[in-house]
Amino acid sequence: MQRKISIFGATGSIGTNTLDLIRRDSGAYNVVALSGAGNIDLLAKTAIEFRAEIAVTAYEDRLEDLRAALQGSGIEAAAGANAIAEAAARPVDWGMSAIVGAAGLRTSMALAEHGGILALANKESMVCAGDLLLSQCAEHGTTLLPVDSEHSALFQAMNGENRKALRRLILTASGGPFKDFTVEQMRPVTPEQAVKHPKWDMGQRISIDSASMFNKALEVIEAKYLFSCSSDQIEVVVHPQAIVHSMVEYIDNSIIAHMGSPDMRGAIGYALSWPERAENPIERLNFAELGDLSFSRPDETKFPALRLAREALGMGGHAGAIFNAAKEAALDAFIGRRIGFLDMATLVEKTLYNAHLEPTRDSVQSSVSEIFSADAEARRIVDALI
Ligand code: NAD
Ligand code: MG
């Protein structure tokens, strides 16, 4: 029996890595929907290769281009955020949520309705609406498998363990390209410098977020929801070799670490074969050749993102959505060269503590539309501050 699958964000780094694994055993899968944004050629080519039922671009003004590229293939073409949400509502056994940003939230919520597996790369869904997404999964009997390397590692280190015996989660961070820079050295860095991650090959936005440690900040919030921990049970440690993907400490002082090469096909492959394990093409570790593994405390004065994430966690409700939206807007401004690298954290902090956001911050997460209102308000505040 073929497994029905959909991949949202199919043209991105996670999407193409997922398709690389699917391609190796393509007879096992029936691809329902694939989505992309501006890269119409790749989206159409992939949809034709995998005989998808439907291909959707996020951009409404690219619908005709997509139709033309799919002509004669019999594959449906659609465009726009609503069309993506409708495609994600088509039943599948396994759905990959790998759109970047809060734009992926509706997809995650729709995929969580199918009762199968939601492979969640889009960490922003968890950061913005962790309570809503988890209750959506619980209501429909959907299994959520994290596809962030750290969270996949934590999930694997909890296999068969009693969660009550869990003391602490230790998230590893490579430290990014500016690990050894001073604040003054970081001030003038450009998007081109920030995007060059020393260990992981990822999309542009998450790579820059890794350089500012906003990626790790999002991951602290993601871990809190995924594993229902308190913020003080989550520690971040810098580990430049990116071999230990994260660790769990138990009450008997045992620590279980997950290790592997820094290759996202590890976490994606785990979510594809779960609950079994399957062979994959990633490089095996050779400890004798690895040499030293080192660990150190992150410098929160240089990287305020981690402190801000804990403050957002303390606020609860919509603070995760506000934190993420402010970060996304600040990142857009940095990529557009309207602000400097260090201004991103300043803008997020100011937005998080903006009086206009008081009512949304205090409330519980009640609906996706309220999450998007908080998100839009935070983006307006950032734009007004720039
Ligand atoms: P990417 O930029 O390489 O790809 C993003 C995908 O989303 C593309 O298919 C793009 O067409 C689509 N997209 C962009 N904007 C969109 C919009 N507004 N609406 C709909 N679709 C849109 O990003 P990525 O690195 O693959 O990351 C995807 C997600 O996975 C992010 O949430 C990221 O944090 C998470 N993640 C990525 C990695 C990694 O190694 N790349 C690791 C862990 C988690
Ligand atoms: Mg990660």
mmCIF file with all atom_site columns, N, CA and C and ligand atoms in Angstrom, residues 123 148-150 215-216 219, ligand 2:
data_model
loop_
_atom_site.group_PDB
_atom_site.id
_atom_site.type_symbol
_atom_site.label_atom_id
_atom_site.label_alt_id
_atom_site.label_comp_id
_atom_site.label_asym_id
_atom_site.label_entity_id
_atom_site.label_seq_id
_atom_site.pdbx_PDB_ins_code
_atom_site.Cartn_x
_atom_site.Cartn_y
_atom_site.Cartn_z
_atom_site.occupancy
_atom_site.B_iso_or_equiv
_atom_site.pdbx_formal_charge
_atom_site.auth_seq_id
_atom_site.auth_comp_id
_atom_site.auth_asym_id
_atom_site.auth_atom_id
_atom_site.pdbx_PDB_model_num
ATOM   1  N  N  . LYS A 1 123 ? 8.984  25.423 12.786 1.00 0.00 ? 123 LYS A N  1
ATOM   2  C  CA . LYS A 1 123 ? 8.997  25.641 14.238 1.00 0.00 ? 123 LYS A CA 1
ATOM   3  C  C  . LYS A 1 123 ? 8.148  26.835 14.622 1.00 0.00 ? 123 LYS A C  1
ATOM   4  N  N  . ASP A 1 148 ? 13.056 19.377 13.661 1.00 0.00 ? 148 ASP A N  1
ATOM   5  C  CA . ASP A 1 148 ? 14.136 20.299 13.939 1.00 0.00 ? 148 ASP A CA 1
ATOM   6  C  C  . ASP A 1 148 ? 15.188 19.348 14.498 1.00 0.00 ? 148 ASP A C  1
ATOM   7  N  N  . SER A 1 149 ? 16.459 19.494 14.134 1.00 0.00 ? 149 SER A N  1
ATOM   8  C  CA . SER A 1 149 ? 17.417 18.451 14.534 1.00 0.00 ? 149 SER A CA 1
ATOM   9  C  C  . SER A 1 149 ? 17.465 18.301 16.052 1.00 0.00 ? 149 SER A C  1
ATOM   10 N  N  . GLU A 1 150 ? 17.394 19.436 16.780 1.00 0.00 ? 150 GLU A N  1
ATOM   11 C  CA . GLU A 1 150 ? 17.479 19.386 18.247 1.00 0.00 ? 150 GLU A CA 1
ATOM   12 C  C  . GLU A 1 150 ? 16.263 18.670 18.838 1.00 0.00 ? 150 GLU A C  1
ATOM   13 N  N  . ASN A 1 215 ? 17.327 31.742 16.102 1.00 0.00 ? 215 ASN A N  1
ATOM   14 C  CA . ASN A 1 215 ? 16.863 30.385 15.817 1.00 0.00 ? 215 ASN A CA 1
ATOM   15 C  C  . ASN A 1 215 ? 16.830 29.566 17.104 1.00 0.00 ? 215 ASN A C  1
ATOM   16 N  N  . LYS A 1 216 ? 17.900 29.658 17.904 1.00 0.00 ? 216 LYS A N  1
ATOM   17 C  CA . LYS A 1 216 ? 17.922 28.896 19.167 1.00 0.00 ? 216 LYS A CA 1
ATOM   18 C  C  . LYS A 1 216 ? 16.831 29.409 20.096 1.00 0.00 ? 216 LYS A C  1
ATOM   19 N  N  . GLU A 1 219 ? 13.758 27.893 19.206 1.00 0.00 ? 219 GLU A N  1
ATOM   20 C  CA . GLU A 1 219 ? 13.797 26.470 19.566 1.00 0.00 ? 219 GLU A CA 1
ATOM   21 C  C  . GLU A 1 219 ? 13.549 26.240 21.058 1.00 0.00 ? 219 GLU A C  1
HETATM 22 MG MG . MG  B 2 .   ? 17.381 23.372 14.817 1.00 0.00 ? 2   MG  B MG 1
#
